[in-house]
Amino acid sequence: MDIIKFLDGFTNETLLEGKPSRRDMFGTLGSLGKKAMLSAIPFGLATMPIKTFAQDSGSDPVSALQLALTLEYLEDEFYDLALQSGVLPSGRPETVYMQISKHEQAHVDFLIAGLEGAGVTPVEKPTFDFTAGGAFDPFNDNGVGQETAYAQLLALAQAFEDTGVRAYKGQAGNLLGSDFLTPALQIHAVEAMHASEVRRLRDLKGWITNNERGAGMPEATQAVYNGEENVVQGGVDVTTLGNDAPFSMEASTEAYDEALSGDDAVAIASLFIVSE
Amino acid sequence: MRKSIVKVEPVKKATNRRQFLKLGGMGVVGAGLLVACSNDDNGMGMMPDPDPNPNPDIFDLGQGDLGVLNYAYALEQLEADFYTKVVNSFYGNISDEEMQVLTDLYYHEVNHRDFFKTAITAAVDGNTDLVLPTLEFDYGDLDFNNREQVLTTASVLEDTGVAAYNGAGRLISDPGYLLLAGKIVSVEARHASAIRTLLNPGSADFAGDDYVTTDTGLAAALNPSEVLAAVGDTGFITTPFTANNLP
């Protein structure tokens, strides 16, 4: 399956209208050039029919898994390149990236096998650009220097892992009643374990407070955290359950991770995907 | 993988009860499980009873979504109670980082616990007979002043919690409850990762090969009966309840 067609399946009128939050996400990052702005425009929105994917493929579980595979391709290639870049300090950072890389590779293989086992052609691996059109230089390919490159490697890893957690969560409902629900939850938990460690490697808490992206995170990553400030769970405002610290705004937002819609997950991933 | 979940090494709990629970657990496999119980063994080891709650004196978690919610509530009660004891008497020479992590975990688990009580009560229209009662706990000779014992126990609780939610997702039929479970399990996984790193800094244990299978990259997932057997093994929960209607 064509990745562009697949991603188009997630686009909708809101995106076509140029959702402000999405444009802001890229427009407000000072270091992002016009090239990056261009790359941020959703693929083929002007020319491609928006329901292509829905017509091409079947049920919700399949699109959920195809989205998951797309995100896993992204993470897998990112960690491979990170480990090859020479940017990572030895010791804890390298150990952590190696372990995560092992899991992302396994997730890619697992999802491909699962889709093929279900008689579905997996989406092809897109061409990734982890500079996001020149905004970043995480592998020090363009000579930004090891220190800056390493900071970007960590920031991108955090954004990818926190996105992965939210994206899998957002697809769980689409997998309800499917044999893929349990494995998807099992991957979801692994992404959260990764996210916690990468955040802690960056001297942040392992969990997300309010909708804070955390110190040192580029403003471009704010879309990953928008909505995490929610305190209404199952119709209950959990800050009203008590007056003490466990029910503060901070604790109440940390205690629950929020889901990300397929559209929003695609919008974030699209920053790093090269349109052919 | 199973071993680290089932066993809490530093803890030695009343032997008679633990052995009883193991035997009891074996005896009722398939029909459910008596999690914690007095030394009265009525019905244990007998054939499964067609009555969904054969012993009305002992609370049964229930079936379907209600059963899963009560099951989650039981685990959250245990976690909340454990961390309450931890923060009320931190072990000596605790680092700032460890105090911060354990305090946050206490906040989160208390929030989860009280949320489940409210949510379940609402779900059953206030019929509190269907809501798991407030449980009582006994940590035996677990030494809350011993860093290794506290962190190891925390690690087992978090790992078990993640595996429990992972395994229970498929038992939920309401998408709203599934989403809620998803919102909580990833936070438990973040906890598990942090505690694992506190126990073994600089290692790959944050998502270690003992917990995440290396060929598929999947974290553990366990059925309620497996989780409750492991929890029963610890002897931490002293209030009896059954899970006769959960796998």
Short mmCIF file of C-alpha atoms in Angstrom, two decimals:
data_model
loop_
_atom_site.label_atom_id
_atom_site.label_comp_id
_atom_site.label_asym_id
_atom_site.label_seq_id
_atom_site.Cartn_x
_atom_site.Cartn_y
_atom_site.Cartn_z
CA MET A 1 0.00 0.00 0.00
CA ASP A 2 1.10 3.50 -0.80
CA ILE A 3 1.97 5.44 2.32
CA ILE A 4 0.69 8.69 0.87
CA LYS A 5 -2.66 7.19 0.11
CA PHE A 6 -2.70 5.68 3.55
CA LEU A 7 -1.95 8.93 5.30
CA ASP A 8 -4.50 10.68 3.19
CA GLY A 9 -7.05 8.37 4.71
CA PHE A 10 -6.55 10.16 7.97
CA THR A 11 -7.00 13.64 6.62
CA ASN A 12 -10.32 15.36 6.96
CA GLU A 13 -12.00 18.67 6.44
CA THR A 14 -10.39 20.13 9.53
CA LEU A 15 -6.96 19.57 8.06
CA LEU A 16 -8.04 20.80 4.67
CA GLU A 17 -9.09 24.04 6.23
CA GLY A 18 -5.62 24.44 7.65
CA LYS A 19 -6.22 23.86 11.32
CA PRO A 20 -4.49 26.75 13.09
CA SER A 21 -2.85 24.65 15.77
CA ARG A 22 -1.07 22.67 13.13
CA ARG A 23 0.30 25.68 11.32
CA ASP A 24 1.29 27.31 14.58
CA MET A 25 3.15 24.21 15.51
CA PHE A 26 5.65 24.86 12.75
CA GLY A 27 5.32 28.58 12.26
CA THR A 28 6.31 29.52 15.77
CA LEU A 29 9.57 27.63 15.88
CA GLY A 30 12.15 30.29 15.22
CA SER A 31 14.75 27.99 13.77
CA LEU A 32 12.39 26.49 11.26
CA GLY A 33 12.90 27.79 7.77
CA LYS A 34 10.43 28.15 4.95
CA LYS A 35 11.46 24.77 3.67
CA ALA A 36 10.21 23.21 6.86
CA MET A 37 7.02 25.19 6.62
CA LEU A 38 6.44 23.68 3.23
CA SER A 39 7.17 20.20 4.42
CA ALA A 40 4.62 20.68 7.16
CA ILE A 41 1.76 20.99 4.73
CA PRO A 42 -0.10 17.71 4.69
CA PHE A 43 0.69 15.49 1.77
CA GLY A 44 -1.24 16.02 -1.38
CA LEU A 45 -4.03 17.78 0.40
CA ALA A 46 -4.67 20.04 -2.53
CA THR A 47 -4.70 17.30 -5.12
CA MET A 48 -5.49 13.95 -3.61
CA PRO A 49 -8.97 12.75 -2.80
CA ILE A 50 -9.28 12.50 0.95
CA LYS A 51 -11.08 9.20 1.18
CA THR A 52 -8.60 7.24 -0.90
CA PHE A 53 -7.46 5.09 1.93
CA ALA A 54 -10.87 4.34 3.27
CA GLN A 55 -11.88 3.08 -0.17
CA ASP A 56 -8.71 1.07 -0.59
CA SER A 57 -8.78 -0.86 2.59
CA GLY A 58 -11.11 -2.39 5.01
CA SER A 59 -11.86 -2.13 8.62
CA ASP A 60 -10.80 0.11 11.41
CA PRO A 61 -8.39 -2.41 12.93
CA VAL A 62 -6.41 -2.45 9.70
CA SER A 63 -6.01 1.32 9.53
CA ALA A 64 -5.09 1.36 13.21
CA LEU A 65 -2.33 -1.17 12.55
CA GLN A 66 -1.14 0.62 9.42
CA LEU A 67 -0.84 3.84 11.39
CA ALA A 68 1.03 1.97 14.11
CA LEU A 69 3.40 0.49 11.53
CA THR A 70 4.07 3.94 10.07
CA LEU A 71 5.01 5.28 13.48
CA GLU A 72 7.16 2.22 14.20
CA TYR A 73 8.99 2.64 10.88
CA LEU A 74 9.74 6.21 11.93
CA GLU A 75 11.01 5.25 15.36
CA ASP A 76 12.98 2.27 14.09
CA GLU A 77 14.85 4.28 11.49
CA PHE A 78 15.40 7.15 13.90
CA TYR A 79 17.09 4.94 16.50
CA ASP A 80 19.13 3.09 13.86
CA LEU A 81 20.49 6.36 12.51
CA ALA A 82 21.03 7.69 16.02
CA LEU A 83 23.14 4.68 16.94
CA GLN A 84 25.15 5.01 13.72
CA SER A 85 25.64 8.76 14.06
CA GLY A 86 28.39 8.78 16.66
CA VAL A 87 26.47 11.54 18.43
CA LEU A 88 25.33 9.42 21.37
CA PRO A 89 27.63 9.37 24.37
CA SER A 90 28.59 5.88 25.48
CA GLY A 91 27.19 4.59 28.74
CA ARG A 92 23.57 5.17 29.67
CA PRO A 93 22.46 7.03 26.50
CA GLU A 94 23.85 4.38 24.18
CA THR A 95 22.52 1.54 26.34
CA VAL A 96 19.07 3.12 26.37
CA TYR A 97 18.98 3.77 22.63
CA MET A 98 20.15 0.24 21.86
CA GLN A 99 17.39 -1.27 23.97
CA ILE A 100 14.74 0.97 22.45
CA SER A 101 16.05 0.32 18.93
CA LYS A 102 15.75 -3.41 19.52
CA HIS A 103 12.10 -3.00 20.49
CA GLU A 104 11.17 -0.72 17.61
CA GLN A 105 12.67 -3.16 15.12
CA ALA A 106 10.70 -5.95 16.77
CA HIS A 107 7.51 -3.87 16.59
CA VAL A 108 7.99 -3.26 12.87
CA ASP A 109 8.52 -6.98 12.25
CA PHE A 110 5.60 -7.91 14.49
CA LEU A 111 3.16 -5.52 12.80
CA ILE A 112 4.23 -6.54 9.30
CA ALA A 113 3.78 -10.20 10.21
CA GLY A 114 0.43 -9.44 11.81
CA LEU A 115 -0.90 -7.52 8.83
CA GLU A 116 0.35 -10.10 6.35
CA GLY A 117 -1.09 -12.85 8.52
CA ALA A 118 -4.43 -11.09 8.23
CA GLY A 119 -4.08 -10.98 4.46
CA VAL A 120 -3.34 -7.27 4.34
CA THR A 121 -0.45 -5.63 2.50
CA PRO A 122 1.51 -3.56 5.02
CA VAL A 123 2.16 0.08 4.20
CA GLU A 124 5.58 0.64 2.70
CA LYS A 125 8.24 2.36 4.68
CA PRO A 126 8.20 6.08 3.88
CA THR A 127 11.29 8.16 3.23
CA PHE A 128 12.09 9.98 6.45
CA ASP A 129 13.80 13.29 6.98
CA PHE A 130 14.72 13.70 10.62
CA THR A 131 15.95 17.21 10.00
CA ALA A 132 12.31 18.13 9.33
CA GLY A 133 13.32 20.10 6.29
CA GLY A 134 16.46 21.50 7.85
CA ALA A 135 15.12 22.48 11.25
CA PHE A 136 17.12 19.85 13.13
CA ASP A 137 20.46 18.14 12.73
CA PRO A 138 20.14 15.26 15.19
CA PHE A 139 22.78 13.07 13.57
CA ASN A 140 25.24 15.95 13.13
CA ASP A 141 25.17 15.38 9.38
CA ASN A 142 25.21 19.11 8.72
CA GLY A 143 27.79 19.95 11.34
CA VAL A 144 25.65 21.47 14.06
CA GLY A 145 28.05 19.96 16.60
CA GLN A 146 27.82 16.95 18.88
CA GLU A 147 26.33 18.77 21.85
CA THR A 148 23.45 20.32 19.94
CA ALA A 149 22.91 17.19 17.90
CA TYR A 150 22.69 15.10 21.06
CA ALA A 151 20.19 17.50 22.62
CA GLN A 152 18.07 17.17 19.47
CA LEU A 153 18.42 13.40 19.46
CA LEU A 154 17.01 13.31 22.97
CA ALA A 155 14.27 15.83 22.26
CA LEU A 156 13.12 13.98 19.15
CA ALA A 157 13.19 10.65 20.96
CA GLN A 158 11.00 12.09 23.70
CA ALA A 159 8.58 13.51 21.16
CA PHE A 160 8.41 10.24 19.22
CA GLU A 161 7.89 8.09 22.31
CA ASP A 162 5.29 10.37 23.88
CA THR A 163 3.54 10.51 20.50
CA GLY A 164 3.65 6.73 20.22
CA VAL A 165 2.00 6.31 23.60
CA ARG A 166 -0.79 8.69 22.69
CA ALA A 167 -1.26 7.29 19.19
CA TYR A 168 -1.58 3.66 20.29
CA LYS A 169 -4.01 4.75 23.00
CA GLY A 170 -6.06 6.57 20.40
CA GLN A 171 -6.30 3.43 18.27
CA ALA A 172 -7.26 1.02 21.08
CA GLY A 173 -10.96 1.61 20.50
CA ASN A 174 -10.54 0.73 16.83
CA LEU A 175 -9.04 -2.61 17.88
CA LEU A 176 -11.85 -3.47 20.29
CA GLY A 177 -12.90 -7.05 19.65
CA SER A 178 -9.84 -7.69 17.49
CA ASP A 179 -7.07 -10.16 18.25
CA PHE A 180 -4.67 -7.28 17.80
CA LEU A 181 -5.95 -5.35 20.82
CA THR A 182 -3.81 -7.15 23.39
CA PRO A 183 -0.56 -6.94 21.40
CA ALA A 184 -1.27 -3.29 20.66
CA LEU A 185 -1.70 -2.64 24.38
CA GLN A 186 1.52 -4.55 25.02
CA ILE A 187 3.37 -2.31 22.54
CA HIS A 188 1.66 0.77 23.99
CA ALA A 189 3.09 -0.07 27.42
CA VAL A 190 6.58 -0.54 25.98
CA GLU A 191 6.40 2.86 24.31
CA ALA A 192 5.46 4.33 27.68
CA MET A 193 8.42 2.61 29.35
CA HIS A 194 10.66 4.09 26.65
CA ALA A 195 9.08 7.52 27.04
CA SER A 196 9.64 7.53 30.78
CA GLU A 197 13.30 6.62 30.42
CA VAL A 198 14.04 9.12 27.65
CA ARG A 199 12.32 11.86 29.65
CA ARG A 200 14.34 10.92 32.72
CA LEU A 201 17.50 10.88 30.63
CA ARG A 202 16.59 14.52 29.89
CA ASP A 203 16.20 15.23 33.62
CA LEU A 204 12.41 15.47 33.35
CA LYS A 205 9.84 13.45 35.22
CA GLY A 206 8.90 10.23 33.46
CA TRP A 207 5.28 11.45 33.30
CA ILE A 208 3.65 14.45 31.68
CA THR A 209 2.57 17.38 33.87
CA ASN A 210 -0.30 19.52 32.53
CA ASN A 211 0.40 19.97 28.82
CA GLU A 212 4.05 20.81 29.41
CA ARG A 213 6.46 19.53 26.79
CA GLY A 214 9.28 20.02 29.32
CA ALA A 215 12.47 22.04 29.51
CA GLY A 216 14.51 22.15 26.34
CA MET A 217 11.82 20.77 24.06
CA PRO A 218 11.41 22.72 20.81
CA GLU A 219 8.11 24.55 20.55
CA ALA A 220 7.45 22.52 17.41
CA THR A 221 6.82 19.53 19.64
CA GLN A 222 3.99 21.20 21.56
CA ALA A 223 1.40 19.37 19.45
CA VAL A 224 2.59 16.18 21.13
CA TYR A 225 1.45 17.54 24.51
CA ASN A 226 -1.65 19.56 23.72
CA GLY A 227 -4.63 18.00 25.45
CA GLU A 228 -2.58 16.34 28.20
CA GLU A 229 -3.98 18.98 30.59
CA ASN A 230 -7.34 17.20 30.61
CA VAL A 231 -8.64 16.36 34.09
CA VAL A 232 -12.09 15.00 33.21
CA GLN A 233 -11.91 11.21 33.17
CA GLY A 234 -15.03 9.25 32.39
CA GLY A 235 -17.11 12.33 33.11
CA VAL A 236 -15.43 12.88 36.47
CA ASP A 237 -13.24 15.90 37.16
CA VAL A 238 -10.58 14.07 39.13
CA THR A 239 -9.32 17.27 40.73
CA THR A 240 -12.61 17.36 42.67
CA LEU A 241 -12.11 13.92 44.25
CA GLY A 242 -10.11 15.39 47.11
CA ASN A 243 -8.43 18.52 48.38
CA ASP A 244 -4.95 17.25 48.97
CA ALA A 245 -1.90 16.87 46.78
CA PRO A 246 -2.95 13.70 44.91
CA PHE A 247 -5.78 15.74 43.38
CA SER A 248 -3.80 18.81 42.43
CA MET A 249 -3.85 19.86 38.79
CA GLU A 250 -0.29 18.60 38.42
CA ALA A 251 -0.89 15.15 39.92
CA SER A 252 -4.26 14.79 38.22
CA THR A 253 -2.81 15.41 34.79
CA GLU A 254 0.25 13.26 35.40
CA ALA A 255 -1.87 10.34 36.54
CA TYR A 256 -3.63 9.97 33.17
CA ASP A 257 -2.10 9.99 29.71
CA GLU A 258 -4.35 11.28 26.97
CA ALA A 259 -5.06 9.78 23.57
CA LEU A 260 -4.14 11.29 20.23
CA SER A 261 -6.40 10.98 17.21
CA GLY A 262 -5.12 9.33 14.07
CA ASP A 263 -5.20 12.70 12.34
CA ASP A 264 -3.08 14.35 14.99
CA ALA A 265 -0.60 11.47 15.06
CA VAL A 266 -0.25 11.65 11.29
CA ALA A 267 0.23 15.43 11.45
CA ILE A 268 3.15 14.95 13.83
CA ALA A 269 4.70 12.09 11.87
CA SER A 270 4.30 14.00 8.62
CA LEU A 271 6.88 16.54 9.75
CA PHE A 272 9.49 13.85 9.27
CA ILE A 273 8.18 12.16 6.13
CA VAL A 274 9.38 13.23 2.71
CA SER A 275 6.64 13.62 0.17
CA GLU A 276 7.75 11.87 -3.01
CA MET B 1 9.34 -13.10 33.03
CA ARG B 2 6.68 -14.58 35.25
CA LYS B 3 9.04 -15.11 38.10
CA SER B 4 9.65 -11.45 38.86
CA ILE B 5 5.95 -10.80 38.89
CA VAL B 6 4.93 -13.62 41.14
CA LYS B 7 7.62 -13.43 43.74
CA VAL B 8 8.38 -10.66 46.14
CA GLU B 9 11.65 -12.00 47.42
CA PRO B 10 12.29 -9.79 50.42
CA VAL B 11 8.91 -10.50 51.90
CA LYS B 12 8.10 -13.43 54.06
CA LYS B 13 4.43 -13.63 54.74
CA ALA B 14 2.45 -15.92 56.97
CA THR B 15 3.31 -19.28 55.45
CA ASN B 16 0.07 -21.04 56.15
CA ARG B 17 -2.00 -18.50 54.29
CA ARG B 18 0.31 -18.32 51.34
CA GLN B 19 0.40 -22.05 50.90
CA PHE B 20 -3.32 -22.19 51.29
CA LEU B 21 -3.76 -19.62 48.57
CA LYS B 22 -1.49 -21.48 46.21
CA LEU B 23 -3.42 -24.68 46.72
CA GLY B 24 -6.69 -22.83 46.55
CA GLY B 25 -5.64 -21.11 43.37
CA MET B 26 -4.81 -24.41 41.76
CA GLY B 27 -8.09 -25.90 42.84
CA VAL B 28 -10.28 -23.31 41.25
CA VAL B 29 -8.41 -22.60 38.05
CA GLY B 30 -10.93 -22.00 35.33
CA ALA B 31 -13.69 -21.18 37.73
CA GLY B 32 -12.02 -18.18 39.24
CA LEU B 33 -9.85 -17.60 42.19
CA LEU B 34 -10.08 -16.81 45.82
CA VAL B 35 -7.58 -14.04 46.21
CA ALA B 36 -7.23 -13.78 49.90
CA CYS B 37 -9.16 -15.59 52.47
CA SER B 38 -9.36 -16.67 56.04
CA ASN B 39 -8.20 -20.15 56.95
CA ASP B 40 -11.65 -21.41 56.29
CA ASP B 41 -11.42 -23.52 53.16
CA ASN B 42 -15.06 -24.07 52.37
CA GLY B 43 -15.50 -24.87 48.75
CA MET B 44 -11.84 -24.76 47.87
CA GLY B 45 -10.63 -27.50 45.57
CA MET B 46 -14.13 -28.50 44.63
CA MET B 47 -15.56 -28.54 41.15
CA PRO B 48 -16.58 -25.19 39.66
CA ASP B 49 -19.94 -24.06 40.89
CA PRO B 50 -22.45 -22.89 38.31
CA ASP B 51 -23.57 -20.16 40.70
CA PRO B 52 -21.64 -17.02 39.68
CA ASN B 53 -21.12 -16.13 43.31
CA PRO B 54 -21.27 -19.36 45.28
CA ASN B 55 -20.26 -17.70 48.51
CA PRO B 56 -22.36 -14.59 49.01
CA ASP B 57 -20.43 -13.68 52.15
CA ILE B 58 -17.36 -12.95 50.06
CA PHE B 59 -17.40 -10.14 47.54
CA ASP B 60 -17.06 -11.23 43.93
CA LEU B 61 -15.58 -8.72 41.48
CA GLY B 62 -18.37 -9.42 39.05
CA GLN B 63 -18.36 -10.00 35.34
CA GLY B 64 -17.82 -8.02 32.18
CA ASP B 65 -16.84 -4.38 32.42
CA LEU B 66 -17.91 -4.16 36.06
CA GLY B 67 -15.65 -7.10 36.92
CA VAL B 68 -12.70 -5.48 35.18
CA LEU B 69 -13.33 -2.14 36.88
CA ASN B 70 -13.51 -3.76 40.30
CA TYR B 71 -10.37 -5.75 39.47
CA ALA B 72 -8.52 -2.56 38.55
CA TYR B 73 -9.88 -0.91 41.69
CA ALA B 74 -8.44 -3.74 43.80
CA LEU B 75 -4.99 -3.30 42.27
CA GLU B 76 -5.13 0.47 42.61
CA GLN B 77 -6.16 0.12 46.26
CA LEU B 78 -3.11 -2.02 46.87
CA GLU B 79 -0.75 0.37 45.09
CA ALA B 80 -2.22 3.42 46.80
CA ASP B 81 -2.01 1.82 50.22
CA PHE B 82 1.56 0.67 49.66
CA TYR B 83 2.81 4.10 48.56
CA THR B 84 0.91 5.79 51.38
CA LYS B 85 2.94 3.73 53.80
CA VAL B 86 6.12 4.47 51.85
CA VAL B 87 5.69 8.26 51.92
CA ASN B 88 4.51 8.32 55.52
CA SER B 89 7.83 6.83 56.57
CA PHE B 90 10.50 7.13 53.89
CA TYR B 91 13.47 4.83 54.23
CA GLY B 92 16.58 6.42 55.62
CA ASN B 93 19.01 8.38 53.45
CA ILE B 94 16.54 8.50 50.59
CA SER B 95 17.77 10.57 47.64
CA ASP B 96 15.83 13.60 46.43
CA GLU B 97 15.15 11.84 43.16
CA GLU B 98 13.74 8.74 44.82
CA MET B 99 11.61 10.82 47.17
CA GLN B 100 10.22 12.75 44.21
CA VAL B 101 9.42 9.60 42.25
CA LEU B 102 7.80 7.78 45.17
CA THR B 103 5.79 10.84 46.14
CA ASP B 104 4.49 11.22 42.61
CA LEU B 105 3.59 7.54 42.47
CA TYR B 106 1.70 7.95 45.73
CA TYR B 107 -0.22 10.91 44.26
CA HIS B 108 -1.04 9.07 41.05
CA GLU B 109 -2.16 5.83 42.66
CA VAL B 110 -4.34 7.57 45.24
CA ASN B 111 -5.91 9.52 42.41
CA HIS B 112 -6.52 6.30 40.44
CA ARG B 113 -7.98 4.55 43.45
CA ASP B 114 -10.44 7.30 44.28
CA PHE B 115 -11.33 7.68 40.63
CA PHE B 116 -12.26 4.01 40.35
CA LYS B 117 -14.39 4.16 43.47
CA THR B 118 -16.30 7.12 42.04
CA ALA B 119 -16.53 5.70 38.53
CA ILE B 120 -17.71 2.26 39.61
CA THR B 121 -20.24 3.70 42.04
CA ALA B 122 -21.62 5.80 39.20
CA ALA B 123 -21.60 2.83 36.83
CA VAL B 124 -23.78 0.74 39.15
CA ASP B 125 -26.13 3.63 39.89
CA GLY B 126 -25.00 3.84 43.47
CA ASN B 127 -25.65 0.17 44.29
CA THR B 128 -22.63 -0.12 46.54
CA ASP B 129 -23.18 -3.86 46.97
CA LEU B 130 -21.57 -4.14 43.56
CA VAL B 131 -18.56 -1.96 44.38
CA LEU B 132 -15.49 -3.67 45.78
CA PRO B 133 -15.25 -2.67 49.44
CA THR B 134 -12.27 -0.87 50.90
CA LEU B 135 -9.63 -3.55 51.27
CA GLU B 136 -7.26 -4.12 54.16
CA PHE B 137 -3.60 -4.84 53.79
CA ASP B 138 -0.79 -6.49 55.68
CA TYR B 139 2.79 -6.29 54.45
CA GLY B 140 4.10 -8.93 56.83
CA ASP B 141 7.74 -8.32 57.60
CA LEU B 142 8.37 -6.05 54.64
CA ASP B 143 10.74 -3.42 55.99
CA PHE B 144 9.61 0.02 54.82
CA ASN B 145 12.90 1.40 56.09
CA ASN B 146 14.81 -0.78 53.64
CA ARG B 147 15.36 0.88 50.26
CA GLU B 148 15.90 -2.36 48.39
CA GLN B 149 12.72 -3.94 49.75
CA VAL B 150 10.59 -0.85 49.09
CA LEU B 151 11.83 -0.33 45.54
CA THR B 152 11.69 -4.03 44.70
CA THR B 153 8.13 -4.24 45.95
CA ALA B 154 7.21 -1.08 44.05
CA SER B 155 8.73 -2.59 40.93
CA VAL B 156 6.72 -5.79 41.29
CA LEU B 157 3.52 -3.83 41.88
CA GLU B 158 4.06 -1.59 38.85
CA ASP B 159 5.13 -4.43 36.56
CA THR B 160 2.14 -6.45 37.69
CA GLY B 161 -0.20 -3.51 37.22
CA VAL B 162 0.93 -3.02 33.64
CA ALA B 163 0.58 -6.72 32.83
CA ALA B 164 -2.84 -6.72 34.47
CA TYR B 165 -4.19 -3.82 32.41
CA ASN B 166 -2.61 -5.24 29.26
CA GLY B 167 -4.35 -8.56 29.84
CA ALA B 168 -7.67 -7.05 30.88
CA GLY B 169 -8.16 -4.77 27.89
CA ARG B 170 -9.70 -7.54 25.79
CA LEU B 171 -12.24 -8.21 28.57
CA ILE B 172 -13.67 -4.70 28.28
CA SER B 173 -16.56 -4.11 25.91
CA ASP B 174 -17.20 -0.40 26.39
CA PRO B 175 -14.77 1.75 24.35
CA GLY B 176 -14.92 4.46 27.01
CA TYR B 177 -13.68 2.12 29.71
CA LEU B 178 -11.04 0.75 27.35
CA LEU B 179 -9.77 4.27 26.77
CA LEU B 180 -9.70 4.93 30.51
CA ALA B 181 -7.71 1.76 31.11
CA GLY B 182 -5.35 2.90 28.36
CA LYS B 183 -4.91 6.30 29.99
CA ILE B 184 -3.93 4.66 33.25
CA VAL B 185 -1.82 1.74 32.04
CA SER B 186 0.68 3.94 30.23
CA VAL B 187 1.20 5.92 33.41
CA GLU B 188 1.77 2.66 35.28
CA ALA B 189 4.29 1.72 32.59
CA ARG B 190 6.04 5.06 33.06
CA HIS B 191 6.21 4.26 36.78
CA ALA B 192 7.52 0.76 36.14
CA SER B 193 10.27 2.15 33.93
CA ALA B 194 11.33 4.76 36.50
CA ILE B 195 11.42 2.30 39.39
CA ARG B 196 13.38 -0.17 37.31
CA THR B 197 15.97 2.52 36.57
CA LEU B 198 16.18 3.49 40.24
CA LEU B 199 16.95 -0.15 41.03
CA ASN B 200 19.54 -0.49 38.27
CA PRO B 201 20.74 2.92 37.04
CA GLY B 202 22.22 3.22 33.58
CA SER B 203 20.96 -0.17 32.49
CA ALA B 204 18.49 -1.41 29.91
CA ASP B 205 16.18 -2.51 32.72
CA PHE B 206 13.74 0.38 32.14
CA ALA B 207 12.17 -1.94 29.57
CA GLY B 208 14.26 -4.98 30.38
CA ASP B 209 14.43 -8.31 28.62
CA ASP B 210 12.85 -9.85 31.72
CA TYR B 211 9.66 -7.93 30.97
CA VAL B 212 9.60 -7.13 27.25
CA THR B 213 10.04 -10.11 24.95
CA THR B 214 13.01 -9.48 22.72
CA ASP B 215 11.63 -11.01 19.52
CA THR B 216 8.27 -9.21 19.50
CA GLY B 217 8.92 -6.19 21.71
CA LEU B 218 5.73 -6.85 23.69
CA ALA B 219 5.38 -6.12 27.40
CA ALA B 220 3.80 -8.69 29.66
CA ALA B 221 0.05 -9.32 29.63
CA LEU B 222 -1.63 -11.52 32.21
CA ASN B 223 -5.14 -12.73 32.89
CA PRO B 224 -6.84 -11.66 36.12
CA SER B 225 -6.47 -15.18 37.55
CA GLU B 226 -2.71 -15.06 36.98
CA VAL B 227 -2.37 -11.59 38.46
CA LEU B 228 -4.57 -12.37 41.45
CA ALA B 229 -2.65 -15.56 42.11
CA ALA B 230 0.56 -13.53 42.16
CA VAL B 231 -0.98 -10.88 44.38
CA GLY B 232 -2.38 -13.60 46.60
CA ASP B 233 1.12 -15.02 46.90
CA THR B 234 2.34 -11.79 48.46
CA GLY B 235 -0.27 -12.00 51.19
CA PHE B 236 -0.58 -8.20 51.03
CA ILE B 237 -4.37 -8.17 50.64
CA THR B 238 -6.10 -9.55 53.70
CA THR B 239 -9.70 -8.80 52.75
CA PRO B 240 -11.14 -11.82 50.94
CA PHE B 241 -12.74 -11.43 47.54
CA THR B 242 -13.22 -13.66 44.54
CA ALA B 243 -12.94 -13.27 40.80
CA ASN B 244 -15.19 -16.13 39.80
CA ASN B 245 -16.41 -14.41 36.67
CA LEU B 246 -13.12 -13.28 35.18
CA PRO B 247 -10.70 -15.51 33.26
#
